[in-house]
Tab-separated table of C-alpha atoms in Angstrom:
chain	number	residue	atom	x	y	z
A	1	MET	CA	0.000	0.000	0.000
A	2	PRO	CA	2.638	2.598	-1.002
A	3	ASP	CA	0.125	5.387	-1.626
A	4	THR	CA	-0.914	5.456	2.043
A	5	ALA	CA	2.508	4.963	3.649
A	6	ALA	CA	3.850	7.843	5.710
A	7	PRO	CA	7.324	9.256	6.228
A	8	PRO	CA	9.150	7.663	9.169
A	9	ALA	CA	8.866	10.936	11.098
A	10	SER	CA	5.089	10.634	11.374
A	11	ARG	CA	4.273	9.370	14.877
A	12	LEU	CA	0.894	7.969	15.870
A	13	LEU	CA	-0.462	7.334	19.359
A	14	VAL	CA	-2.799	4.310	19.497
A	15	VAL	CA	-5.056	3.861	22.546
A	16	ASP	CA	-6.901	0.604	23.290
A	17	ASP	CA	-7.352	-1.471	26.445
A	18	ASP	CA	-7.403	-4.705	24.401
A	19	ALA	CA	-3.746	-5.826	24.366
A	20	ASP	CA	-4.191	-8.112	21.331
A	21	MET	CA	-5.951	-5.371	19.326
A	22	LEU	CA	-3.280	-2.862	20.330
A	23	ARG	CA	-0.480	-5.177	19.186
A	24	LEU	CA	-2.195	-6.024	15.907
A	25	LEU	CA	-2.945	-2.391	15.057
A	26	SER	CA	0.595	-1.322	15.960
A	27	MET	CA	2.105	-3.961	13.669
A	28	ARG	CA	-0.137	-2.905	10.780
A	29	LEU	CA	0.743	0.776	11.169
A	30	GLN	CA	4.462	0.122	11.602
A	31	SER	CA	4.485	-1.946	8.428
A	32	ALA	CA	2.962	1.084	6.647
A	33	GLY	CA	5.917	3.219	7.722
A	34	TYR	CA	4.566	4.951	10.824
A	35	ARG	CA	6.228	5.255	14.196
A	36	VAL	CA	3.744	4.025	16.780
A	37	SER	CA	3.372	4.662	20.496
A	38	THR	CA	0.693	2.860	22.496
A	39	ALA	CA	-1.381	3.399	25.636
A	40	ALA	CA	-3.924	1.184	27.360
A	41	SER	CA	-6.052	3.978	28.852
A	42	ALA	CA	-6.994	7.612	28.322
A	43	GLU	CA	-5.017	8.631	31.399
A	44	ALA	CA	-1.873	6.920	30.097
A	45	ALA	CA	-2.378	8.519	26.678
A	46	LEU	CA	-2.649	12.027	28.161
A	47	ALA	CA	0.503	11.475	30.206
A	48	GLN	CA	2.340	10.295	27.092
A	49	LEU	CA	1.227	13.354	25.131
A	50	GLU	CA	3.211	15.522	27.550
A	51	VAL	CA	6.377	13.517	26.899
A	52	GLU	CA	6.288	13.113	23.130
A	53	ARG	CA	3.841	14.732	20.745
A	54	PRO	CA	2.381	12.520	17.986
A	55	GLN	CA	0.825	13.847	14.788
A	56	LEU	CA	-2.351	11.776	15.223
A	57	VAL	CA	-4.255	9.945	17.979
A	58	ILE	CA	-6.218	6.776	17.196
A	59	SER	CA	-8.406	5.623	20.068
A	60	ASP	CA	-11.042	3.059	20.848
A	61	VAL	CA	-14.238	4.594	22.217
A	62	ARG	CA	-14.659	2.023	24.998
A	63	LEU	CA	-11.826	2.502	27.506
A	64	PRO	CA	-11.573	1.946	31.257
A	65	GLY	CA	-11.958	5.121	33.299
A	66	LYS	CA	-12.198	7.984	30.825
A	67	ASP	CA	-13.648	6.768	27.532
A	68	GLY	CA	-12.481	7.721	24.052
A	69	LEU	CA	-14.878	10.681	23.840
A	70	ALA	CA	-13.558	12.116	27.108
A	71	LEU	CA	-10.031	11.577	25.811
A	72	PHE	CA	-10.923	13.465	22.639
A	73	ASP	CA	-12.341	16.384	24.648
A	74	GLU	CA	-9.143	16.601	26.693
A	75	VAL	CA	-6.913	16.344	23.623
A	76	ARG	CA	-8.894	19.081	21.883
A	77	ARG	CA	-8.625	21.316	24.955
A	78	ARG	CA	-4.869	20.860	25.320
A	79	HIS	CA	-3.827	20.434	21.689
A	80	PRO	CA	-6.448	21.904	19.310
A	81	ALA	CA	-4.468	21.112	16.141
A	82	LEU	CA	-3.974	17.414	16.945
A	83	PRO	CA	-6.390	15.210	14.891
A	84	VAL	CA	-8.169	12.260	16.521
A	85	ILE	CA	-9.631	9.141	14.877
A	86	LEU	CA	-12.048	7.018	16.918
A	87	LEU	CA	-12.607	3.290	16.514
A	88	THR	CA	-16.028	2.125	17.661
A	89	ALA	CA	-18.257	-0.923	17.920
A	90	HIS	CA	-21.743	-0.766	16.380
A	91	GLY	CA	-23.400	0.003	19.702
A	92	THR	CA	-21.512	3.277	20.075
A	93	ILE	CA	-22.022	4.680	16.572
A	94	PRO	CA	-24.392	7.495	17.744
A	95	ASP	CA	-21.743	8.685	20.189
A	96	ALA	CA	-19.105	8.589	17.465
A	97	VAL	CA	-21.324	10.586	15.099
A	98	GLU	CA	-21.812	13.187	17.809
A	99	ALA	CA	-18.046	13.295	18.398
A	100	THR	CA	-17.440	13.827	14.682
A	101	ALA	CA	-19.756	16.824	14.803
A	102	ARG	CA	-17.697	18.119	17.738
A	103	GLY	CA	-14.433	17.845	15.846
A	104	VAL	CA	-13.212	14.234	15.756
A	105	PHE	CA	-11.519	13.799	12.366
A	106	THR	CA	-13.387	10.584	11.614
A	107	TYR	CA	-14.520	7.287	13.131
A	108	LEU	CA	-14.361	3.745	11.886
A	109	THR	CA	-16.489	0.812	13.015
A	110	LYS	CA	-14.977	-2.470	14.113
A	111	PRO	CA	-13.996	-4.604	12.357
A	112	TYR	CA	-12.488	-1.856	10.206
A	113	ASP	CA	-10.989	-2.136	6.744
A	114	GLY	CA	-7.191	-1.837	6.886
A	115	LYS	CA	-6.829	0.193	3.702
A	116	GLU	CA	-9.611	2.563	4.723
A	117	LEU	CA	-7.878	3.161	8.053
A	118	LEU	CA	-4.574	3.957	6.309
A	119	ASP	CA	-6.356	6.278	3.881
A	120	LYS	CA	-8.027	8.146	6.747
A	121	ILE	CA	-4.709	8.425	8.590
A	122	ALA	CA	-3.010	9.861	5.496
A	123	GLN	CA	-5.829	12.394	5.056
A	124	ALA	CA	-5.672	13.439	8.712
A	125	LEU	CA	-1.907	13.908	8.571
A	126	ALA	CA	-2.171	15.942	5.378
A	127	LEU	CA	-4.601	18.338	7.063
A	128	GLY	CA	-2.981	18.305	10.477
A	129	ALA	CA	0.074	19.927	11.975
A	130	PRO	CA	3.556	19.272	10.558
A	131	ALA	CA	5.595	16.572	12.210
A	132	ALA	CA	7.199	17.564	15.488
A	133	THR	CA	10.347	15.758	14.369
A	134	ALA	CA	10.770	17.847	11.223
A	135	THR	CA	14.262	18.376	9.882
A	136	HIS	CA	16.360	21.386	10.770
A	137	ALA	CA	15.801	22.830	7.297
A	138	ASP	CA	12.036	22.551	7.755
A	139	GLU	CA	12.290	24.415	11.057
A	140	GLY	CA	13.971	27.479	9.556
A	141	TRP	CA	10.692	29.394	9.528
A	142	ARG	CA	10.611	29.429	13.354
A	143	ALA	CA	14.360	29.569	13.998
A	144	GLU	CA	14.055	32.749	16.116
A	145	ILE	CA	11.587	31.123	18.517
A	146	ILE	CA	13.529	29.144	21.116
A	147	SER	CA	11.290	26.654	22.907
A	148	ARG	CA	10.844	23.094	24.108
A	149	SER	CA	7.473	23.834	25.738
A	150	SER	CA	4.572	21.599	24.718
A	151	ARG	CA	2.286	24.624	24.891
A	152	MET	CA	4.499	26.524	22.453
A	153	ALA	CA	4.730	23.417	20.249
A	154	ASP	CA	0.943	23.437	19.906
A	155	LEU	CA	0.930	27.164	19.154
A	156	LEU	CA	3.645	26.805	16.506
A	157	ALA	CA	1.812	23.887	14.908
A	158	GLU	CA	-1.304	26.054	14.590
A	159	ALA	CA	0.775	28.967	13.284
A	160	ARG	CA	2.310	26.720	10.615
A	161	MET	CA	-1.154	25.624	9.507
A	162	VAL	CA	-2.450	29.205	9.419
A	163	ALA	CA	0.570	30.299	7.398
A	164	ARG	CA	-0.592	28.145	4.492
A	165	SER	CA	-3.626	30.386	4.013
A	166	ASP	CA	-4.061	34.121	3.578
A	167	ALA	CA	-6.394	34.426	6.566
A	168	SER	CA	-5.940	37.462	8.788
A	169	VAL	CA	-4.404	36.544	12.139
A	170	LEU	CA	-4.844	38.242	15.508
A	171	LEU	CA	-1.992	37.579	17.943
A	172	ARG	CA	-2.907	38.017	21.589
A	173	GLY	CA	-0.524	37.994	24.514
A	174	ASP	CA	1.093	40.079	27.220
A	175	SER	CA	3.882	42.505	26.360
A	176	GLY	CA	7.178	40.737	25.864
A	177	THR	CA	5.758	37.316	24.941
A	178	GLY	CA	7.103	37.431	21.371
A	179	LYS	CA	4.150	38.451	19.192
A	180	GLU	CA	6.338	40.056	16.517
A	181	LEU	CA	8.630	37.004	16.397
A	182	LEU	CA	5.603	34.783	15.817
A	183	ALA	CA	4.300	37.135	13.108
A	184	ARG	CA	7.679	36.946	11.333
A	185	ALA	CA	7.624	33.166	11.621
A	186	ILE	CA	4.151	32.984	10.047
A	187	HIS	CA	5.367	35.198	7.202
A	188	ARG	CA	8.428	32.981	6.599
A	189	ALA	CA	6.230	29.848	6.532
A	190	SER	CA	3.801	31.394	4.021
A	191	THR	CA	3.870	31.644	0.244
A	192	ARG	CA	4.637	35.354	0.732
A	193	ALA	CA	8.034	34.659	2.328
A	194	ALA	CA	9.988	36.169	-0.584
A	195	LYS	CA	8.030	39.439	-0.303
A	196	PRO	CA	8.390	42.165	2.372
A	197	PHE	CA	7.464	41.777	6.023
A	198	ILE	CA	6.765	45.178	7.584
A	199	ALA	CA	5.820	45.879	11.201
A	200	VAL	CA	4.280	49.090	12.509
A	201	ASN	CA	3.383	49.946	16.099
A	202	CYS	CA	-0.001	51.658	15.918
A	203	GLY	CA	0.378	53.113	19.402
A	204	ALA	CA	3.830	54.623	18.846
A	205	ILE	CA	2.938	56.935	15.927
A	206	PRO	CA	0.975	60.172	16.566
A	207	GLU	CA	-2.566	60.029	15.258
A	208	ALA	CA	-1.918	62.927	12.858
A	209	LEU	CA	0.873	60.952	11.146
A	210	LEU	CA	-0.467	57.402	11.314
A	211	GLU	CA	-2.737	57.654	8.250
A	212	SER	CA	0.112	58.975	6.120
A	213	GLU	CA	2.467	56.324	7.508
A	214	LEU	CA	0.057	53.518	6.649
A	215	PHE	CA	-1.450	54.663	3.355
A	216	GLY	CA	1.061	57.212	2.077
A	217	HIS	CA	0.507	60.789	0.904
A	218	VAL	CA	1.031	62.897	-2.186
A	219	LYS	CA	3.175	65.995	-2.421
A	220	GLY	CA	1.367	69.047	-1.028
A	221	ALA	CA	-1.201	66.994	0.924
A	222	PHE	CA	-0.235	68.947	4.048
A	223	THR	CA	2.359	71.497	5.124
A	224	ASP	CA	5.351	69.178	5.442
A	225	ALA	CA	4.463	66.945	2.484
A	226	VAL	CA	7.309	68.071	0.234
A	227	ALA	CA	7.327	64.811	-1.774
A	228	ASN	CA	5.195	61.781	-2.430
A	229	HIS	CA	5.340	59.140	0.333
A	230	LYS	CA	4.590	55.503	-0.476
A	231	GLY	CA	3.173	54.304	2.844
A	232	LEU	CA	3.534	50.931	4.562
A	233	PHE	CA	0.585	49.207	2.887
A	234	PRO	CA	1.960	49.745	-0.644
A	235	ALA	CA	5.491	48.961	0.624
A	236	ALA	CA	4.273	45.580	1.896
A	237	ASP	CA	2.475	44.722	-1.353
A	238	GLY	CA	2.660	40.978	-1.937
A	239	GLY	CA	3.924	40.408	1.581
A	240	THR	CA	2.783	40.734	5.181
A	241	LEU	CA	1.980	43.781	7.304
A	242	LEU	CA	2.020	43.474	11.099
A	243	LEU	CA	-0.218	46.016	12.810
A	244	ASP	CA	1.238	45.837	16.311
A	245	GLU	CA	-0.785	47.181	19.257
A	246	ILE	CA	-3.852	47.396	17.028
A	247	GLY	CA	-5.940	48.057	20.145
A	248	ASP	CA	-4.324	51.516	20.396
A	249	MET	CA	-5.388	52.593	16.903
A	250	PRO	CA	-7.521	55.778	17.024
A	251	PRO	CA	-11.227	55.304	16.082
A	252	ALA	CA	-10.978	57.544	13.005
A	253	LEU	CA	-8.168	55.392	11.597
A	254	GLN	CA	-10.112	52.212	12.364
A	255	VAL	CA	-12.777	53.309	9.841
A	256	LYS	CA	-10.163	53.937	7.130
A	257	LEU	CA	-8.370	50.667	7.854
A	258	LEU	CA	-11.659	48.786	7.530
A	259	ARG	CA	-12.238	50.359	4.116
A	260	VAL	CA	-8.766	49.292	2.949
A	261	LEU	CA	-9.362	45.716	4.099
A	262	GLN	CA	-12.759	45.580	2.382
A	263	GLU	CA	-11.663	47.165	-0.904
A	264	ARG	CA	-8.067	45.835	-0.894
A	265	ALA	CA	-6.974	49.242	-2.092
A	266	VAL	CA	-5.391	52.308	-0.463
A	267	ARG	CA	-5.875	55.980	-1.171
A	268	PRO	CA	-2.895	58.139	-0.193
A	269	VAL	CA	-3.634	61.255	1.855
A	270	GLY	CA	-4.372	64.140	-0.525
A	271	SER	CA	-5.043	61.885	-3.515
A	272	SER	CA	-8.312	61.082	-5.272
A	273	GLN	CA	-6.959	57.837	-6.728
A	274	SER	CA	-6.929	54.425	-5.008
A	275	HIS	CA	-4.248	51.813	-5.643
A	276	ALA	CA	-4.809	48.062	-5.323
A	277	VAL	CA	-2.711	46.280	-2.708
A	278	ASP	CA	-2.266	42.602	-1.915
A	279	VAL	CA	-1.242	42.423	1.744
A	280	ARG	CA	-1.668	39.709	4.353
A	281	ILE	CA	-2.626	41.344	7.669
A	282	ILE	CA	-1.383	40.119	11.013
A	283	SER	CA	-2.418	42.226	13.984
A	284	ALA	CA	-1.227	42.001	17.568
A	285	THR	CA	-2.359	43.377	20.893
A	286	HIS	CA	-1.902	42.970	24.625
A	287	ARG	CA	-5.264	44.659	25.240
A	288	ASP	CA	-8.625	42.943	25.718
A	289	LEU	CA	-10.319	43.832	22.431
A	290	ASP	CA	-13.614	42.295	23.550
A	291	ALA	CA	-13.720	44.744	26.457
A	292	ALA	CA	-12.654	47.573	24.130
A	293	MET	CA	-15.546	46.735	21.764
A	294	ALA	CA	-17.996	46.690	24.672
A	295	ALA	CA	-16.714	50.120	25.721
A	296	GLY	CA	-17.091	51.491	22.175
A	297	GLN	CA	-13.326	51.948	21.760
A	298	PHE	CA	-12.843	49.378	19.006
A	299	ARG	CA	-15.060	48.748	15.987
A	300	GLU	CA	-16.800	45.392	15.933
A	301	ASP	CA	-16.743	45.120	12.131
A	302	LEU	CA	-12.979	45.762	12.070
A	303	TYR	CA	-12.469	43.232	14.854
A	304	TYR	CA	-14.074	40.465	12.813
A	305	ARG	CA	-12.033	41.436	9.738
A	306	LEU	CA	-8.794	41.137	11.718
A	307	ASN	CA	-9.744	38.200	13.922
A	308	VAL	CA	-10.246	35.407	11.407
A	309	VAL	CA	-7.789	33.254	13.370
A	310	THR	CA	-6.642	34.023	16.918
A	311	LEU	CA	-3.352	32.751	18.311
A	312	THR	CA	-2.605	33.430	21.973
A	313	LEU	CA	0.983	33.429	23.191
A	314	PRO	CA	1.569	32.025	26.679
A	315	THR	CA	3.369	34.081	29.300
A	316	LEU	CA	6.886	33.051	30.261
A	317	ALA	CA	5.513	31.879	33.617
A	318	GLU	CA	3.292	29.442	31.680
A	319	ARG	CA	6.278	27.948	29.852
A	320	ARG	CA	8.910	27.794	32.610
A	321	GLU	CA	10.568	24.773	31.002
A	322	ASP	CA	11.817	27.212	28.337
A	323	ILE	CA	13.596	29.512	30.816
A	324	PRO	CA	16.907	27.547	31.021
A	325	LEU	CA	16.940	27.169	27.238
A	326	LEU	CA	16.260	30.872	26.632
A	327	ALA	CA	18.601	32.087	29.383
A	328	ASN	CA	21.565	30.089	28.087
A	329	HIS	CA	20.787	31.070	24.492
A	330	PHE	CA	20.773	34.749	25.440
A	331	LEU	CA	23.878	34.309	27.606
A	332	HIS	CA	26.000	32.866	24.815
A	333	ARG	CA	24.792	35.470	22.336
A	334	LEU	CA	25.383	38.402	24.691
A	335	ALA	CA	28.713	37.063	25.979
A	336	SER	CA	30.038	37.485	22.453
A	337	LYS	CA	28.607	41.025	22.297
A	338	TYR	CA	30.313	42.033	25.554
A	339	GLY	CA	33.518	40.075	24.927
A	340	ARG	CA	33.015	37.922	28.031
A	341	ARG	CA	33.958	34.269	28.498
A	342	LEU	CA	30.812	32.947	30.146
A	343	SER	CA	30.022	29.256	30.330
A	344	GLY	CA	26.564	29.282	31.944
A	345	PHE	CA	24.607	29.831	35.143
A	346	ALA	CA	25.318	28.341	38.547
A	347	PRO	CA	22.580	25.845	39.530
A	348	GLU	CA	21.233	28.204	42.223
A	349	ALA	CA	21.182	31.078	39.711
A	350	LEU	CA	19.255	29.005	37.174
A	351	LYS	CA	16.815	27.943	39.881
A	352	ALA	CA	16.220	31.618	40.737
A	353	LEU	CA	15.525	32.396	37.072
A	354	ILE	CA	13.046	29.528	36.783
A	355	SER	CA	11.123	30.554	39.914
A	356	ALA	CA	11.006	34.325	39.194
A	357	PRO	CA	7.553	35.830	38.376
A	358	TRP	CA	8.543	37.429	34.998
A	359	PRO	CA	5.903	40.139	34.563
A	360	GLY	CA	7.909	41.374	31.563
A	361	ASN	CA	8.077	37.894	29.994
A	362	VAL	CA	10.819	36.984	27.490
A	363	ARG	CA	11.794	40.629	26.993
A	364	GLN	CA	12.463	40.956	30.728
A	365	LEU	CA	14.465	37.707	30.755
A	366	TYR	CA	16.655	39.059	27.960
A	367	ASN	CA	17.204	42.267	29.942
A	368	VAL	CA	18.192	40.305	33.069
A	369	VAL	CA	20.656	38.146	31.119
A	370	GLU	CA	22.134	41.246	29.496
A	371	GLN	CA	22.707	42.795	32.940
A	372	VAL	CA	24.515	39.727	34.266
A	373	CYS	CA	26.622	39.527	31.092
A	374	ALA	CA	27.740	43.132	31.565
A	375	LEU	CA	28.646	42.621	35.234
A	376	ALA	CA	29.855	39.000	35.420
A	377	THR	CA	33.473	38.510	36.568
A	378	THR	CA	33.480	34.698	36.598
A	379	PRO	CA	32.707	32.166	33.836
A	380	LEU	CA	29.774	30.797	35.829
A	381	VAL	CA	27.083	33.407	36.599
A	382	PRO	CA	26.440	33.335	40.382
A	383	LEU	CA	23.131	33.529	42.241
A	384	ALA	CA	23.904	36.962	43.736
A	385	LEU	CA	24.291	38.535	40.294
A	386	VAL	CA	20.993	37.086	39.089
A	387	GLN	CA	19.240	38.291	42.257
A	388	ARG	CA	20.667	41.754	41.698
A	389	ALA	CA	19.397	41.839	38.117
A	390	LEU	CA	15.993	40.586	39.288
A	391	ARG	CA	16.020	43.212	42.064
A	392	VAL	CA	15.531	40.450	44.612
A	393	PRO	CA	17.240	40.879	48.004
A	394	SER	CA	20.071	38.401	48.380
A	395	VAL	CA	19.137	36.033	51.181
A	396	GLN	CA	21.800	33.659	52.482
A	397	VAL	CA	20.825	31.140	55.118
A	398	LEU	CA	23.783	30.478	57.456
A	399	THR	CA	24.304	27.630	59.860
A	400	TYR	CA	24.175	28.558	63.547
A	401	ALA	CA	27.971	28.159	63.847
A	402	ASP	CA	28.643	30.356	60.780
A	403	ALA	CA	26.172	32.998	61.954
A	404	LYS	CA	27.766	33.044	65.432
A	405	GLN	CA	31.256	33.382	63.938
A	406	ARG	CA	30.171	36.173	61.597
A	407	PHE	CA	28.495	38.073	64.446
A	408	GLU	CA	31.588	37.645	66.667
A	409	ARG	CA	33.934	38.970	63.999
A	410	ASP	CA	31.674	41.913	63.133
A	411	TYR	CA	31.372	42.703	66.863
A	412	LEU	CA	35.175	42.758	67.310
A	413	VAL	CA	35.656	44.903	64.201
A	414	GLY	CA	33.093	47.371	65.516
A	415	LEU	CA	34.891	47.626	68.881
A	416	LEU	CA	38.301	48.150	67.255
A	417	LYS	CA	36.893	50.861	64.987
A	418	LEU	CA	35.244	52.529	67.975
A	419	THR	CA	38.492	52.540	70.024
A	420	ASP	CA	40.887	53.296	67.135
A	421	GLY	CA	42.469	49.881	67.633
A	422	ASN	CA	43.149	50.340	71.355
A	423	VAL	CA	42.978	46.786	72.683
A	424	ALA	CA	42.730	47.764	76.340
A	425	ASP	CA	39.738	50.014	75.689
A	426	ALA	CA	38.098	47.455	73.383
A	427	ALA	CA	38.567	44.664	75.960
A	428	ARG	CA	37.086	46.862	78.675
A	429	LEU	CA	34.006	47.587	76.531
A	430	ALA	CA	33.633	43.866	75.823
A	431	ASP	CA	34.003	43.054	79.537
A	432	ARG	CA	36.852	40.660	78.784
A	433	ASN	CA	40.451	40.587	79.985
A	434	ARG	CA	43.017	41.617	77.454
A	435	THR	CA	44.524	38.142	77.075
A	436	GLU	CA	41.154	36.630	76.169
A	437	PHE	CA	40.486	39.545	73.832
A	438	TYR	CA	43.792	38.967	72.022
A	439	ARG	CA	42.855	35.307	71.549
A	440	LEU	CA	39.599	36.378	69.922
A	441	LEU	CA	41.461	38.738	67.634
A	442	GLN	CA	43.885	35.979	66.629
A	443	LYS	CA	40.971	33.594	65.996
A	444	HIS	CA	39.508	36.024	63.491
A	445	GLU	CA	42.898	37.191	62.153
A	446	LEU	CA	42.273	40.787	63.150
A	447	THR	CA	45.255	43.129	63.646
A	448	PRO	CA	44.565	46.064	66.026
A	449	GLY	CA	47.091	48.269	64.262
A	450	HIS	CA	44.972	48.241	61.099
A	451	PHE	CA	42.249	50.103	62.993
A	452	GLN	CA	44.512	52.814	64.474
A	453	SER	CA	44.550	56.290	63.001
A	454	GLN	CA	47.860	58.066	62.428
A	455	THR	CA	47.443	60.282	65.527
A	456	ALA	CA	45.877	57.700	67.832
A	457	ASP	CA	47.818	56.496	70.836
A	458	ARG	CA	48.901	52.944	70.380
A	459	ASP	CA	48.621	50.367	73.123
A	460	LEU	CA	51.529	48.051	72.430
A	461	SER	CA	51.413	46.411	75.819
A	462	PRO	CA	51.994	42.689	75.603
A	463	PRO	CA	49.095	40.413	76.387
A	464	GLY	CA	48.707	39.154	79.932
A	465	ASP	CA	47.530	42.254	81.810
A	466	THR	CA	43.981	42.550	82.916
A	467	ALA	CA	41.976	45.413	81.506
A	468	LYS	CA	41.590	48.074	84.121
């Protein structure tokens, strides 16, 4: 059956509590060229999904504990782009039909036809996400996005699928989560990759200039228009335009943007002529556009034009497994910039990075790593330097013996400073005889003469006398 065989990289997860059926199905799929993982329950399947991501799940409907429909619901919630095929006995066909309406790719009744199963698998893989084990060359589109997070893997799989179309994409996420990087990745994975990618921050340009910046203007359109200006929409023709912080776009410009999206043409400021443009729109925001619409601050019709597909980037706190990977990536890159020989982070320093709250997300992590690169004096970045960059007080827990010794030494230093190194006076203040006081000084390797000023009287009396 060569027409239905898959590349070796395609991994399937098969779930069935019947050991004989599981073995038989695995052998059939492996002979067709698939890599197969198995699980005997829905719970085991969900646990396995967190370890290694397949490109397709095939599950029996009847399972102990959670059934196949419950497994599908959980898979869809966690990994929306992962297709699921259900295998069912005749008695559960109505449930399978309902599941298909809810999003199951397809279902097959037992006993199923082997060729039909392979055909359905091939169709599901063709429509589903690219293989997680794609080659390095295939991953070039997302090379700037450093991640091993399963949550990011799902997001990138959806982004790769969206990139195949020309649908408008709305990227949601907190500041610093990497919305522009994802927009660039979508552009590189699209058929427009050879054309321009242009990003504009709608909140950073004054309202009076934003229309001209987006659509262009003709000479004489306003006082400072001394020449024709092309505008970002025409400049991105054939490519992709990222409208960053779209939620900050003034209402008057929202109306004009909507017209451009509807007519696929722009009219420069001061001109009576419109010019056709072919631009894929990706917009991004950290604001709640649903709340902005309810408050009358964002047009509903524009929202639905921009929000054909929504992709939401997780915060750094939601993908903590990426922190060591990102931190070391930034460290090696910045070490070269600053001419430092840095090998990595001390274990305690890395632990502090992983447990930090990261309100500024990946952008804040980069800033912290840049600070430690600029200040590091040892190849291994210590905890104290990371705490300083995080503005976290350095807390060192001492043993009782170490704390007692530190207090004793600090106490002696304070007395010697107070008495200008006069041992007799210091011993008297400590209520100790001078011999005992000298022993304490020797224990802590303190020299009284180091604490004497040039004009202070020096007590050079040998030890043995009692302080008077």
